[in-house]
XYZ file of N, CA and C in Angstrom:
396
model
N 44.828 -54.024 -66.338
C 45.035 -53.318 -65.059
C 46.022 -54.078 -63.998
N 46.417 -53.275 -62.889
C 47.311 -53.910 -62.082
C 46.930 -55.177 -61.319
N 45.637 -55.159 -61.010
C 45.104 -56.483 -60.308
C 45.257 -57.598 -61.147
N 45.095 -57.502 -62.442
C 45.188 -58.550 -63.372
C 46.729 -59.097 -63.409
N 47.479 -58.111 -63.201
C 48.994 -58.623 -63.117
C 49.637 -59.022 -61.771
N 48.681 -59.117 -60.715
C 48.915 -59.705 -59.336
C 49.473 -58.601 -58.502
N 49.987 -57.526 -58.834
C 50.400 -56.493 -57.952
C 50.668 -55.249 -58.744
N 50.549 -54.122 -58.127
C 50.548 -52.662 -58.805
C 50.920 -51.571 -57.839
N 51.513 -50.540 -58.292
C 51.713 -49.275 -57.372
C 50.271 -48.825 -56.975
N 49.764 -48.706 -55.701
C 48.674 -48.200 -55.318
C 48.875 -46.689 -54.914
N 50.071 -46.468 -54.341
C 50.362 -45.038 -53.901
C 51.737 -44.806 -53.991
N 52.131 -43.735 -54.841
C 53.473 -43.594 -55.152
C 54.040 -42.620 -53.981
N 55.309 -42.749 -53.739
C 55.979 -41.883 -52.827
C 55.946 -40.525 -53.242
N 55.755 -39.661 -52.125
C 55.670 -38.190 -52.434
C 57.088 -37.642 -52.293
N 57.490 -36.860 -53.263
C 58.796 -35.975 -53.247
C 59.918 -36.691 -53.932
N 59.817 -37.734 -54.719
C 60.878 -38.314 -55.301
C 60.984 -39.787 -55.346
N 62.109 -40.441 -55.620
C 62.370 -41.761 -55.669
C 62.086 -42.440 -54.312
N 61.281 -43.502 -54.240
C 61.091 -44.172 -52.990
C 62.229 -44.692 -52.226
N 62.370 -44.460 -51.072
C 63.390 -45.049 -50.160
C 63.032 -46.462 -49.621
N 61.777 -46.850 -49.593
C 61.230 -47.990 -49.167
C 60.047 -48.443 -49.835
N 59.700 -49.637 -50.115
C 58.352 -50.040 -50.684
C 57.627 -50.895 -49.617
N 56.452 -50.565 -49.350
C 55.577 -51.223 -48.475
C 54.618 -52.071 -49.348
N 54.427 -53.312 -49.075
C 53.662 -54.294 -49.846
C 52.574 -54.804 -48.840
N 51.368 -54.653 -49.386
C 50.234 -55.306 -48.510
C 49.225 -56.078 -49.458
N 48.491 -56.794 -48.758
C 47.497 -57.684 -49.611
C 46.130 -57.309 -48.741
N 45.033 -57.166 -49.461
C 43.719 -57.077 -48.766
C 43.741 -55.924 -47.716
N 43.246 -56.382 -46.554
C 43.011 -55.304 -45.581
C 44.455 -54.772 -45.095
N 45.460 -55.375 -45.299
C 46.792 -55.001 -44.800
C 47.247 -53.637 -45.636
N 46.586 -53.560 -46.907
C 47.035 -52.412 -47.604
C 46.693 -51.048 -46.880
N 45.432 -51.165 -46.122
C 45.251 -49.915 -45.327
C 46.532 -49.679 -44.290
N 46.955 -50.640 -43.803
C 48.090 -50.307 -42.698
C 49.390 -49.796 -43.485
N 49.573 -50.162 -44.676
C 50.658 -49.863 -45.494
C 50.490 -48.303 -45.945
N 49.181 -47.899 -46.341
C 48.854 -46.567 -46.595
C 49.076 -45.712 -45.442
N 48.576 -46.149 -44.174
C 48.707 -45.131 -42.930
C 50.269 -45.126 -42.672
N 51.067 -46.273 -42.876
C 52.528 -46.147 -42.484
C 53.158 -45.136 -43.661
N 52.666 -45.109 -44.899
C 53.247 -44.292 -45.757
C 52.951 -42.774 -45.441
N 51.918 -42.522 -44.951
C 51.500 -41.103 -44.506
C 52.406 -40.727 -43.411
N 52.637 -41.597 -42.432
C 53.383 -41.240 -41.290
C 55.030 -41.285 -41.675
N 55.371 -41.973 -42.456
C 56.810 -41.855 -43.032
C 57.005 -40.586 -43.773
N 55.985 -40.406 -44.566
C 56.040 -38.936 -45.291
C 56.196 -37.705 -44.446
N 55.304 -37.873 -43.412
C 55.465 -36.733 -42.316
C 56.833 -36.552 -41.767
N 57.562 -37.643 -41.684
C 59.008 -37.665 -41.155
C 60.106 -37.607 -42.081
N 59.547 -37.296 -43.345
C 60.593 -36.966 -44.571
C 61.117 -38.309 -45.280
N 60.481 -39.423 -44.938
C 60.866 -40.622 -45.804
C 59.808 -40.934 -46.897
N 60.343 -41.274 -47.971
C 59.466 -41.457 -49.259
C 59.266 -43.102 -49.296
N 57.978 -43.313 -49.214
C 57.507 -44.849 -49.344
C 56.618 -44.948 -50.451
N 56.809 -46.076 -51.201
C 55.724 -46.470 -52.196
C 54.932 -47.579 -51.436
N 53.608 -47.574 -51.897
C 52.682 -48.754 -51.390
C 52.345 -49.449 -52.703
N 52.539 -50.631 -52.608
C 52.273 -51.722 -53.627
C 51.086 -52.671 -53.058
N 50.076 -52.810 -53.727
C 49.031 -53.715 -53.455
C 49.282 -55.005 -54.316
N 49.414 -56.257 -53.497
C 49.718 -57.528 -54.224
C 48.734 -58.570 -53.900
N 47.574 -58.360 -54.584
C 46.470 -59.234 -54.247
C 46.839 -60.762 -54.762
N 47.706 -61.128 -55.660
C 47.961 -62.357 -55.987
C 49.505 -62.544 -56.336
N 50.234 -63.220 -55.416
C 51.766 -63.369 -55.655
C 51.855 -64.367 -56.920
N 50.914 -65.268 -57.088
C 51.170 -66.166 -58.207
C 51.022 -65.456 -59.551
N 49.950 -64.611 -59.742
C 49.791 -63.733 -60.939
C 51.160 -62.826 -61.149
N 51.646 -62.272 -59.891
C 52.663 -61.235 -60.094
C 53.940 -62.106 -60.462
N 54.159 -63.323 -59.923
C 55.251 -64.142 -60.425
C 55.296 -64.480 -61.782
N 54.252 -64.440 -62.425
C 54.092 -64.975 -63.914
C 54.419 -63.686 -64.693
N 54.607 -62.511 -64.205
C 54.677 -61.288 -64.969
C 56.297 -61.280 -65.487
N 56.615 -60.512 -66.490
C 57.879 -60.332 -66.862
C 58.740 -59.704 -65.828
N 59.984 -59.898 -65.732
C 60.912 -59.287 -64.710
C 60.948 -57.781 -64.675
N 60.891 -57.308 -65.843
C 60.960 -55.887 -66.012
C 59.630 -55.299 -65.299
N 58.534 -55.780 -65.444
C 57.174 -55.331 -64.867
C 57.376 -55.452 -63.341
N 57.854 -56.717 -62.891
C 58.037 -56.750 -61.431
C 58.949 -55.868 -60.865
N 60.105 -55.502 -61.456
C 61.052 -54.538 -60.956
C 60.531 -53.283 -61.031
N 59.709 -52.903 -62.108
C 59.009 -51.506 -62.073
C 58.063 -51.367 -60.882
N 57.596 -52.340 -60.332
C 56.664 -52.298 -59.288
C 57.439 -52.393 -57.903
N 58.253 -53.196 -57.803
C 58.872 -53.417 -56.518
C 60.421 -52.722 -56.302
N 60.862 -52.165 -57.500
C 62.139 -51.432 -57.575
C 63.196 -52.277 -56.930
N 64.056 -52.803 -57.765
C 65.097 -53.731 -57.537
C 65.935 -53.294 -56.309
N 66.572 -52.095 -56.285
C 67.628 -51.719 -55.278
C 66.836 -50.990 -54.029
N 65.599 -51.039 -53.725
C 64.844 -50.425 -52.723
C 64.398 -51.449 -51.729
N 64.796 -51.217 -50.468
C 64.292 -52.179 -49.370
C 62.792 -52.185 -49.291
N 62.253 -53.398 -48.878
C 60.762 -53.636 -48.987
C 60.292 -54.187 -47.579
N 59.140 -53.850 -47.197
C 58.350 -54.334 -46.080
C 57.091 -54.929 -46.575
N 56.761 -56.268 -46.245
C 55.564 -56.815 -46.660
C 54.716 -57.051 -45.338
N 53.376 -56.814 -45.524
C 52.541 -56.851 -44.381
C 51.496 -57.903 -44.680
N 51.494 -59.125 -44.075
C 50.518 -60.094 -44.262
C 50.050 -60.763 -43.070
N 48.775 -60.710 -42.807
C 48.004 -61.129 -41.457
C 48.090 -62.610 -41.571
N 48.517 -63.247 -42.416
C 48.626 -64.707 -42.624
C 50.254 -65.124 -42.306
N 50.617 -66.263 -42.858
C 51.935 -66.804 -42.655
C 52.763 -65.976 -43.372
N 54.016 -65.849 -42.965
C 55.243 -65.063 -43.741
C 55.716 -66.059 -44.813
N 55.243 -67.210 -44.791
C 55.805 -68.113 -45.780
C 55.672 -67.595 -47.389
N 56.789 -67.626 -47.989
C 56.820 -66.989 -49.428
C 57.118 -65.561 -49.576
N 56.838 -64.822 -48.558
C 57.058 -63.281 -48.746
C 58.558 -62.920 -48.761
N 59.401 -63.873 -48.338
C 60.819 -63.296 -48.538
C 61.238 -63.374 -49.992
N 60.568 -64.201 -50.852
C 60.862 -63.741 -52.158
C 60.597 -62.366 -52.741
N 59.564 -61.844 -52.120
C 59.265 -60.471 -52.601
C 60.023 -59.274 -51.887
N 60.385 -59.593 -50.690
C 61.040 -58.518 -50.086
C 62.596 -58.647 -50.165
N 63.198 -59.811 -50.599
C 64.397 -59.941 -50.789
C 65.426 -60.062 -49.539
N 66.674 -60.008 -49.621
C 67.527 -60.158 -48.425
C 67.684 -59.128 -47.601
N 67.282 -57.829 -48.117
C 67.327 -56.630 -47.220
C 65.943 -56.287 -46.780
N 64.895 -57.195 -47.001
C 63.629 -56.830 -46.521
C 63.137 -57.350 -45.230
N 61.911 -57.029 -44.902
C 61.349 -57.264 -43.662
C 59.834 -57.855 -43.881
N 59.494 -59.002 -43.358
C 58.160 -59.534 -43.456
C 57.489 -59.459 -42.036
N 56.347 -58.703 -42.084
C 55.457 -58.674 -41.046
C 54.228 -59.737 -41.211
N 54.439 -60.998 -40.469
C 53.399 -61.914 -40.721
C 53.145 -62.569 -39.358
N 52.408 -63.699 -39.462
C 52.141 -64.630 -38.312
C 52.505 -66.072 -38.601
N 53.316 -66.572 -37.866
C 53.838 -67.916 -38.114
C 53.349 -68.988 -36.815
N 52.244 -68.675 -36.182
C 51.749 -69.556 -35.216
C 50.371 -69.533 -35.277
N 49.775 -70.368 -34.545
C 48.331 -70.624 -34.486
C 47.819 -70.606 -33.100
N 46.604 -70.446 -32.892
C 45.884 -70.530 -31.565
C 45.532 -69.359 -30.859
N 45.906 -68.163 -31.346
C 45.469 -67.091 -30.719
C 43.958 -66.691 -30.774
N 43.311 -66.108 -30.045
C 41.909 -65.856 -30.208
C 41.534 -64.629 -29.341
N 40.633 -63.781 -29.909
C 40.392 -62.541 -29.304
C 39.798 -61.567 -30.419
N 39.529 -60.377 -29.899
C 38.931 -59.438 -30.830
C 40.065 -59.175 -31.949
N 39.590 -58.913 -33.097
C 40.622 -58.633 -34.304
C 41.580 -57.575 -33.901
N 41.022 -56.281 -33.570
C 41.959 -55.346 -33.241
C 42.918 -55.577 -32.259
N 42.666 -56.298 -31.297
C 43.588 -56.613 -30.204
C 44.569 -57.608 -30.738
N 44.289 -58.673 -31.500
C 45.214 -59.494 -32.028
C 46.117 -58.737 -33.165
N 45.581 -57.983 -33.828
C 46.310 -57.107 -34.947
C 47.552 -56.406 -34.136
N 47.145 -55.819 -33.037
C 48.100 -54.981 -32.346
C 49.053 -55.799 -31.584
N 48.654 -56.939 -31.126
C 49.450 -57.856 -30.257
C 50.604 -58.557 -31.290
N 50.136 -58.784 -32.596
C 51.066 -59.418 -33.529
C 51.847 -58.319 -34.447
N 51.739 -57.011 -34.156
C 52.493 -56.016 -34.850
C 51.834 -55.471 -36.053
N 50.618 -55.683 -36.279
C 49.879 -55.238 -37.347
C 49.400 -53.900 -37.073
N 50.303 -52.918 -36.920
C 49.959 -51.658 -36.831
C 50.735 -50.630 -37.651
N 50.190 -49.546 -38.035
C 50.962 -48.592 -38.949
C 52.415 -48.351 -38.210
N 52.177 -48.119 -36.896
C 53.471 -47.744 -36.217
C 54.635 -48.795 -36.312
N 54.117 -50.173 -36.188
C 55.073 -51.212 -36.511
C 55.690 -51.187 -37.988
N 54.800 -51.007 -38.898
C 55.308 -50.912 -40.188
C 56.236 -49.755 -40.526
N 55.972 -48.768 -39.840
C 56.953 -47.415 -39.775
C 58.140 -47.757 -39.211
N 58.194 -48.497 -38.143
C 59.385 -49.014 -37.335
C 60.254 -49.736 -38.339
N 59.721 -50.838 -38.907
C 60.381 -51.724 -39.936
C 60.935 -50.968 -40.959
N 60.128 -50.094 -41.596
C 60.714 -49.306 -42.725
C 61.853 -48.311 -42.398
N 61.649 -47.744 -41.098
C 62.781 -46.817 -40.747
C 64.112 -47.530 -40.617
N 63.933 -48.919 -39.952
C 65.192 -49.617 -39.772
C 65.721 -50.071 -41.180
N 65.066 -50.314 -42.112
C 65.626 -50.619 -43.403
C 66.266 -49.373 -44.168
N 65.500 -48.406 -44.055
C 66.121 -47.031 -44.568
C 67.305 -46.643 -43.970
N 67.427 -46.801 -42.510
C 68.606 -46.384 -42.048
C 69.873 -47.327 -42.139
N 69.487 -48.595 -42.575
C 70.565 -49.694 -42.684
C 71.688 -49.352 -43.828
């Protein structure tokens, strides 16, 4: 299965070849799915990839990795932890939504919104890449 390979296509783009790939781990996948729905409503085709293990995914053959992430399609990763290491998966044209600081405290939903972990922010990042 895809989980054993570290990453897999969770939800394919509707209507044709993806214009952007949204990558999430754990609870962030929910944001990617919500962003996919909003993008689809505005005519943008987005694939959602669940990547529960970067290490397992890195160990896969390049053709499998390319079939999941699509070599020539821009990517957005969403990780409520550090952005460290995610640039490998989004490439030079991609965007990483992550947190690179410590010390914030408060209710989870408030912090998620403050740090840009919203479907709207994922949509904004994806649209910037598609338009570029």
